[in-house]
Coordinates of C-alpha atoms in Angstrom, one line a residue:
M103 CA 0.0 0.0 0.0
F104 CA 1.0 3.6 -0.2
S105 CA 2.9 4.8 2.7
S106 CA 3.0 8.3 4.2
V107 CA 5.7 10.6 2.9
K108 CA 8.3 11.0 5.6
E109 CA 9.8 14.5 5.3
K110 CA 12.7 16.2 7.1
N111 CA 13.8 19.7 7.9
S112 CA 10.5 21.4 8.9
F113 CA 10.2 25.0 7.7
G114 CA 7.6 27.4 9.0
G115 CA 5.1 24.7 9.8
F116 CA 5.7 22.9 6.5
S117 CA 8.1 20.1 5.8
I118 CA 10.5 19.9 2.9
G119 CA 12.7 17.1 1.7
S120 CA 12.8 14.2 -0.7
P121 CA 9.9 11.8 -0.9
V122 CA 10.4 8.3 0.4
L123 CA 8.9 5.5 -1.7
T124 CA 8.1 2.1 0.0
T125 CA 6.9 -1.0 -1.9
K126 CA 5.1 -4.1 -0.9
P127 CA 6.9 -7.5 -0.8
S128 CA 6.2 -10.2 -3.3
S129 CA 2.7 -11.7 -3.3
S130 CA 2.0 -14.9 -1.5
N131 CA 1.6 -16.9 -4.7
G132 CA 5.3 -16.5 -5.4
L133 CA 4.9 -14.3 -8.4
T134 CA 6.7 -11.1 -8.5
P135 CA 4.3 -8.2 -8.9
L136 CA 4.6 -5.9 -11.9
T137 CA 6.3 -2.6 -11.1
A138 CA 5.8 0.7 -12.8
A139 CA 8.5 2.1 -15.2
P140 CA 10.9 4.6 -13.6
T141 CA 9.6 8.1 -13.6
T142 CA 11.4 11.5 -13.2
S143 CA 10.9 12.8 -9.8
V144 CA 10.4 16.5 -9.5
Q145 CA 11.8 18.3 -6.4
P146 CA 8.8 19.6 -4.4
A147 CA 8.4 23.3 -3.8
F148 CA 8.2 24.8 -0.4
G149 CA 4.9 24.2 1.5
T150 CA 3.8 21.3 -0.7
T151 CA 3.2 17.6 0.1
T152 CA 4.6 15.0 -2.4
L153 CA 2.3 12.1 -3.2
T154 CA 3.8 8.8 -4.4
R155 CA 2.1 5.7 -5.7
D156 CA 3.0 2.1 -6.3
D157 CA 0.8 -0.6 -7.9
N158 CA -2.7 -0.7 -6.3
S159 CA -2.3 1.1 -3.0
E160 CA -4.2 4.0 -1.5
V161 CA -2.7 7.4 -1.6
T162 CA -1.8 9.1 1.7
G163 CA -0.4 12.5 2.4
S164 CA 0.5 13.3 6.0
S165 CA -2.4 11.7 7.9
E166 CA -5.1 12.2 5.3
T167 CA -6.4 9.6 2.9
R168 CA -7.1 10.7 -0.6
E169 CA -8.4 9.2 -3.8
P170 CA -5.8 7.9 -6.3
R171 CA -4.7 10.4 -8.9
P172 CA -2.4 10.0 -11.9
Q173 CA 1.2 11.1 -11.5
F174 CA 2.6 13.5 -14.1
T175 CA 6.2 13.7 -15.2
F176 CA 7.3 17.2 -16.1
L177 CA 10.3 17.8 -18.4
A178 CA 12.9 20.1 -17.0
R179 CA 13.5 23.4 -18.8
K180 CA 16.3 23.1 -21.4
E181 CA 19.5 24.4 -20.0
W182 CA 21.6 26.6 -22.3
P183 CA 25.4 26.6 -22.1
K184 CA 26.8 29.3 -19.8
G185 CA 27.0 32.7 -21.5
R186 CA 24.5 31.8 -24.2
T187 CA 20.8 32.3 -24.4
P188 CA 18.3 31.3 -27.0
R189 CA 17.8 34.0 -29.7
K190 CA 14.4 35.4 -30.4
S191 CA 13.4 35.3 -34.0
S192 CA 13.0 38.7 -35.8
G193 CA 10.5 39.4 -38.5
K194 CA 13.2 41.6 -40.1
S195 CA 15.7 38.7 -40.4
C196 CA 16.4 37.4 -43.9
Q197 CA 17.0 33.9 -42.5
N198 CA 14.4 32.1 -40.6
G199 CA 15.2 28.4 -40.9
G200 CA 16.5 29.2 -44.4
Q201 CA 13.1 30.0 -45.6
L202 CA 13.6 33.7 -46.3
K203 CA 16.8 33.3 -48.3
L204 CA 16.3 32.3 -51.9
E205 CA 18.2 29.4 -53.4
S206 CA 19.5 31.7 -56.2
P207 CA 19.6 35.5 -56.7
W208 CA 16.8 37.0 -58.6
R209 CA 19.2 39.5 -60.2
N210 CA 22.9 38.8 -61.0
M211 CA 25.5 41.2 -59.7
D212 CA 29.3 41.2 -59.8
W213 CA 30.5 42.3 -56.4
T214 CA 34.1 43.1 -57.2
E215 CA 36.5 46.0 -57.2
E216 CA 36.8 45.5 -60.9
R217 CA 33.1 45.9 -61.4
K218 CA 33.1 49.1 -59.3
T219 CA 35.9 50.5 -61.5
S220 CA 34.0 49.6 -64.6
L221 CA 30.8 51.3 -63.5
M222 CA 32.7 54.5 -62.5
E223 CA 34.3 54.6 -65.9
T224 CA 31.0 54.1 -67.6
I225 CA 29.4 56.9 -65.7
T226 CA 32.3 59.3 -66.0
S227 CA 32.5 58.8 -69.8
Y228 CA 28.8 59.0 -70.3
R229 CA 27.9 61.3 -73.3
R230 CA 24.4 62.3 -74.3
S231 CA 23.2 61.4 -77.7
C232 CA 21.9 64.9 -78.0
E233 CA 24.7 67.5 -78.6
E234 CA 22.8 70.5 -77.5
V235 CA 22.4 69.1 -73.9
P236 CA 25.7 69.2 -71.8
Q237 CA 24.4 67.0 -69.0
A238 CA 21.5 64.7 -68.3
R239 CA 19.3 66.2 -65.6
V240 CA 17.6 63.6 -63.2
L241 CA 15.0 64.7 -60.8
L242 CA 14.7 62.8 -57.5
L243 CA 11.1 62.7 -56.2
G244 CA 9.8 61.0 -53.0
P245 CA 8.2 61.6 -49.6
V246 CA 10.1 63.4 -46.8
S247 CA 13.0 61.3 -45.4
S248 CA 12.8 58.8 -48.2
G249 CA 16.6 59.1 -48.8
K250 CA 16.8 61.5 -51.8
S251 CA 19.5 63.7 -50.4
S252 CA 21.3 60.8 -48.9
F253 CA 21.5 59.1 -52.2
I254 CA 23.1 62.1 -53.8
S255 CA 25.6 62.4 -51.0
S256 CA 26.4 58.7 -51.2
V257 CA 27.0 58.8 -55.0
Q258 CA 29.3 61.8 -54.5
S259 CA 31.1 59.9 -51.8
V260 CA 31.9 57.1 -54.1
F261 CA 33.5 59.4 -56.6
N262 CA 35.3 61.4 -53.9
G263 CA 36.8 58.3 -52.4
R264 CA 35.5 59.0 -48.9
V265 CA 32.1 59.4 -47.2
T266 CA 30.8 63.0 -47.5
N267 CA 27.5 64.7 -46.9
R268 CA 27.3 67.7 -49.2
A269 CA 23.6 67.5 -50.0
M270 CA 21.0 68.9 -47.7
V271 CA 20.1 65.8 -45.7
G272 CA 17.2 65.9 -43.2
S273 CA 13.5 66.1 -42.8
F274 CA 11.9 69.1 -44.4
S275 CA 8.2 69.6 -45.1
S276 CA 8.4 73.1 -46.4
G277 CA 10.8 75.8 -47.5
F278 CA 13.2 73.5 -49.3
T279 CA 15.3 75.0 -52.2
K280 CA 15.7 73.3 -55.5
K281 CA 19.4 72.3 -55.9
S282 CA 21.3 70.6 -58.6
F283 CA 24.4 68.6 -57.9
N284 CA 27.0 67.8 -60.6
I285 CA 28.5 64.4 -60.2
R286 CA 32.3 64.9 -60.7
G287 CA 34.7 62.2 -61.9
K288 CA 37.1 60.5 -59.6
K289 CA 39.1 62.8 -57.3
G290 CA 37.6 66.0 -58.6
E291 CA 38.0 65.5 -62.3
D292 CA 35.7 67.2 -64.8
H293 CA 31.9 66.9 -64.4
T294 CA 30.3 63.7 -65.5
G295 CA 27.3 63.9 -67.8
L296 CA 25.0 63.7 -64.9
V297 CA 23.2 66.2 -62.7
L298 CA 21.0 65.1 -59.8
C299 CA 18.3 67.5 -58.8
D300 CA 17.0 67.6 -55.3
T301 CA 13.8 69.2 -54.1
M302 CA 11.6 69.1 -51.0
G303 CA 9.7 66.0 -50.2
M304 CA 6.4 65.2 -51.8
S305 CA 3.2 65.7 -49.9
E306 CA 1.8 62.6 -48.2
D307 CA -1.3 64.3 -46.8
G308 CA -2.1 66.8 -49.6
M309 CA -1.3 69.7 -47.2
T310 CA 2.5 70.0 -47.2
G311 CA 5.4 69.3 -49.6
L312 CA 5.6 69.6 -53.3
T313 CA 2.4 69.9 -55.2
L314 CA 1.6 68.2 -58.6
H315 CA 1.7 71.6 -60.3
D316 CA 5.2 72.5 -58.9
I317 CA 6.6 69.1 -59.8
L318 CA 5.4 69.4 -63.4
S319 CA 6.8 72.9 -63.5
V320 CA 10.3 71.5 -62.5
V321 CA 10.1 68.7 -65.1
K322 CA 9.1 71.2 -67.8
G323 CA 12.1 73.4 -67.0
H324 CA 10.3 76.5 -65.7
V325 CA 11.7 76.5 -62.2
P326 CA 15.1 78.4 -61.8
E327 CA 18.0 77.0 -59.8
G328 CA 17.8 78.0 -56.2
H329 CA 14.0 78.5 -56.1
K330 CA 12.5 78.1 -52.7
F331 CA 9.3 76.1 -52.7
S332 CA 6.4 77.1 -50.6
P333 CA 3.0 75.3 -50.4
D334 CA 1.3 78.7 -50.1
Q335 CA 2.9 80.1 -53.2
P336 CA 2.8 77.8 -56.3
V337 CA 5.2 78.3 -59.1
S338 CA 3.9 80.8 -61.7
A339 CA 5.2 83.1 -64.4
S340 CA 4.0 86.2 -62.5
E341 CA 5.1 85.3 -59.0
T342 CA 8.2 83.2 -59.3
V343 CA 11.5 85.2 -59.7
G344 CA 13.6 83.9 -62.6
Y345 CA 10.7 81.9 -64.0
V346 CA 11.8 80.3 -67.3
K347 CA 9.1 81.0 -69.8
R348 CA 10.6 79.2 -72.7
P349 CA 12.8 76.4 -71.4
S350 CA 15.3 74.8 -73.8
L351 CA 16.0 71.1 -73.8
K352 CA 18.9 71.5 -71.4
D353 CA 16.6 73.2 -68.8
K354 CA 14.2 70.3 -68.7
V355 CA 14.3 67.2 -66.7
H356 CA 15.4 64.2 -68.7
C357 CA 14.6 61.4 -66.3
V358 CA 12.6 61.1 -63.0
A359 CA 13.8 58.8 -60.2
F360 CA 11.1 58.1 -57.6
V361 CA 12.6 57.4 -54.2
V362 CA 10.7 55.3 -51.6
D363 CA 11.7 54.0 -48.2
A364 CA 11.6 50.2 -48.0
S365 CA 11.0 50.3 -44.2
K366 CA 7.8 52.5 -44.7
I367 CA 6.3 50.8 -47.8
T368 CA 3.4 49.3 -45.7
T369 CA 2.8 52.5 -43.7
Y370 CA 2.6 55.1 -46.4
P371 CA -0.9 56.7 -46.6
K372 CA -3.2 55.1 -49.2
G373 CA -3.5 58.4 -51.0
L374 CA 0.2 58.5 -51.7
S375 CA -0.2 55.7 -54.3
T376 CA -2.8 57.7 -56.1
T377 CA -0.5 60.7 -56.1
F378 CA 2.4 58.6 -57.5
K379 CA 0.2 57.2 -60.3
Q380 CA -1.2 60.7 -61.2
L381 CA 2.4 62.0 -61.4
R382 CA 3.5 59.1 -63.5
K383 CA 0.8 59.7 -66.0
H384 CA 1.5 63.4 -66.4
I385 CA 5.3 62.9 -66.5
S386 CA 4.8 60.2 -69.1
D387 CA 2.7 62.6 -71.2
L388 CA 5.8 64.9 -71.3
G389 CA 7.9 62.0 -72.7
V390 CA 10.0 61.6 -69.6
H391 CA 11.0 58.1 -68.5
Q392 CA 10.8 57.1 -64.9
V393 CA 12.7 54.7 -62.6
A394 CA 12.6 54.1 -58.8
L395 CA 15.1 53.7 -56.0
L396 CA 14.2 51.5 -53.0
T397 CA 16.2 52.9 -50.2
H398 CA 16.9 51.7 -46.6
V399 CA 16.9 48.0 -47.7
D400 CA 19.3 47.3 -44.8
Q401 CA 16.5 48.3 -42.4
V402 CA 14.1 45.6 -43.6
C403 CA 16.6 42.7 -43.8
L404 CA 19.1 42.1 -41.0
Q405 CA 21.2 39.8 -43.2
T406 CA 21.5 42.5 -45.9
A407 CA 22.5 45.0 -43.3
K408 CA 25.4 42.7 -42.4
D409 CA 26.3 41.8 -46.0
V410 CA 24.8 43.9 -48.8
T411 CA 25.8 41.2 -51.4
G412 CA 22.8 39.2 -50.3
V413 CA 20.3 41.9 -51.3
Y414 CA 19.1 39.9 -54.4
E415 CA 18.9 36.6 -52.4
S416 CA 16.5 38.1 -49.9
R417 CA 12.9 37.0 -50.2
T418 CA 12.0 39.8 -47.8
I419 CA 13.5 42.5 -50.1
Q420 CA 11.9 40.8 -53.1
D421 CA 8.5 41.0 -51.4
V422 CA 9.1 44.7 -50.5
M423 CA 10.1 45.4 -54.1
G424 CA 6.7 44.0 -55.2
K425 CA 4.9 46.3 -52.7
A426 CA 6.9 49.2 -54.0
A427 CA 5.9 48.4 -57.5
A428 CA 2.2 48.4 -56.5
L429 CA 2.6 51.7 -54.6
L430 CA 4.2 53.4 -57.6
G431 CA 2.2 51.7 -60.3
M432 CA 5.2 50.4 -62.3
S433 CA 7.0 47.2 -63.0
T434 CA 9.7 45.9 -60.7
S435 CA 12.1 46.0 -63.7
Y436 CA 12.3 49.8 -63.2
I437 CA 13.1 49.6 -59.5
V438 CA 16.6 49.1 -58.0
P439 CA 17.5 48.7 -54.3
V440 CA 20.1 50.9 -52.8
K441 CA 21.9 51.3 -49.5
N442 CA 22.9 54.9 -48.7
Y443 CA 25.8 55.8 -46.5
S444 CA 24.6 57.2 -43.2
S445 CA 26.7 56.5 -40.1
E446 CA 29.7 54.9 -41.9
L447 CA 33.0 56.7 -42.1
D448 CA 34.6 54.5 -44.7
L449 CA 33.5 53.3 -48.1
D450 CA 32.5 49.7 -48.8
V451 CA 33.1 48.3 -52.2
N452 CA 29.8 46.3 -52.2
T453 CA 27.8 49.3 -51.2
D454 CA 29.6 51.3 -53.9
V455 CA 28.7 48.7 -56.6
L456 CA 25.0 48.8 -55.6
L457 CA 25.0 52.6 -55.7
L458 CA 26.8 52.9 -59.0
S459 CA 24.5 50.2 -60.5
A460 CA 21.6 52.4 -59.6
V461 CA 23.2 55.4 -61.3
D462 CA 23.9 53.3 -64.4
H463 CA 20.2 52.2 -64.4
I464 CA 19.1 55.9 -64.3
L465 CA 21.4 56.9 -67.2
Q466 CA 20.0 54.2 -69.4
Y467 CA 16.5 55.7 -69.1
A468 CA 17.8 59.3 -69.4
D469 CA 19.4 58.3 -72.7
L470 CA 16.1 57.1 -74.0
Y471 CA 14.8 60.6 -73.6
F472 CA 17.6 62.0 -75.8
Q473 CA 17.0 59.3 -78.4
D474 CA 13.3 60.1 -78.5
N475 CA 14.1 63.8 -78.8
A476 CA 16.9 63.6 -81.4
P477 CA 16.2 65.9 -84.4
Q478 CA 15.4 63.0 -86.8
N479 CA 13.1 61.3 -84.3
K480 CA 11.3 64.5 -83.5
E481 CA 10.6 65.1 -87.2
L482 CA 9.3 61.6 -87.6
K483 CA 7.1 62.0 -84.5
T484 CA 5.7 65.3 -85.8
A485 CA 4.9 63.6 -89.1
L486 CA 3.1 60.7 -87.4
D487 CA 1.1 63.1 -85.3
L488 CA -0.1 64.9 -88.4

């Protein structure tokens, strides 16, 4: 039968100690009774009474008789080696049991110093197919803090050979001046054939930032360099000092690069997508091609933050790219991911390759504008329109 638990070391009226198990002798018929399989004994907590049970005996605890109850065996908590603790999974990690890392990259990149040098030479030697235009003018458009100014500074850093912040970097919702930045060749050589134009951020709520009217005025070439935008005073021939009434081809914007923050894709207001699509329609009507830069990719994928060469192997970034395409109303083939320099003090060849690849992508579409507006093509287009 069950025996009472004999306990030692009384503590505050309660007893603590290891339970003592006693069993009955063999039955009178000479057969050895069946015994239960060994179980894991759990050390009782303070102030509790441990109940034990053998074959068919009653259960007793102290002096009280109780009904039989099943005995449960609890598995002890897994002990981790000293100095190590289990890591919590992060939704931003690109590796979760290997499921978020693709078996093969969805775009091929050559992450070498040689590739960086080749891209720099391609950009430095870029010449427009239209002789009357000295440089391709590319307008960066995007919400506040999307990374427009940081992209310009990062590209300049690559050609300067060190990290610099010459562009106006920060969060501005009003009073931002239009600025154009010439991209110089390596170590201060002559200007390349590229000018990146920075402006204040687009309006996300329809109340602040650049308006559709002002953006189209910049694309058409009416807005002078150094113009200070104000939501209360739209660009106009009568009110804007230095307004260009008859802009030439060199005054106009030849390509538009939309800039969106990968870490905010799912939190942008719904109305922003409508704004982007309206903009794209009006800009396309002007014959200007558009691309997009997906910035801050290192903030949505921890693995890419550690090693940017994995950007095209990340399922997370591929998914965000699809959401960016839906937001902008364009194919993912127009969109390239970039990682801007922010807190770094030294250049990284892989980050440079990603940045220079984005510039090369932009120049390809800028050149389409010049091909479309070459004298022979313009004459053919005019004849077709007639």
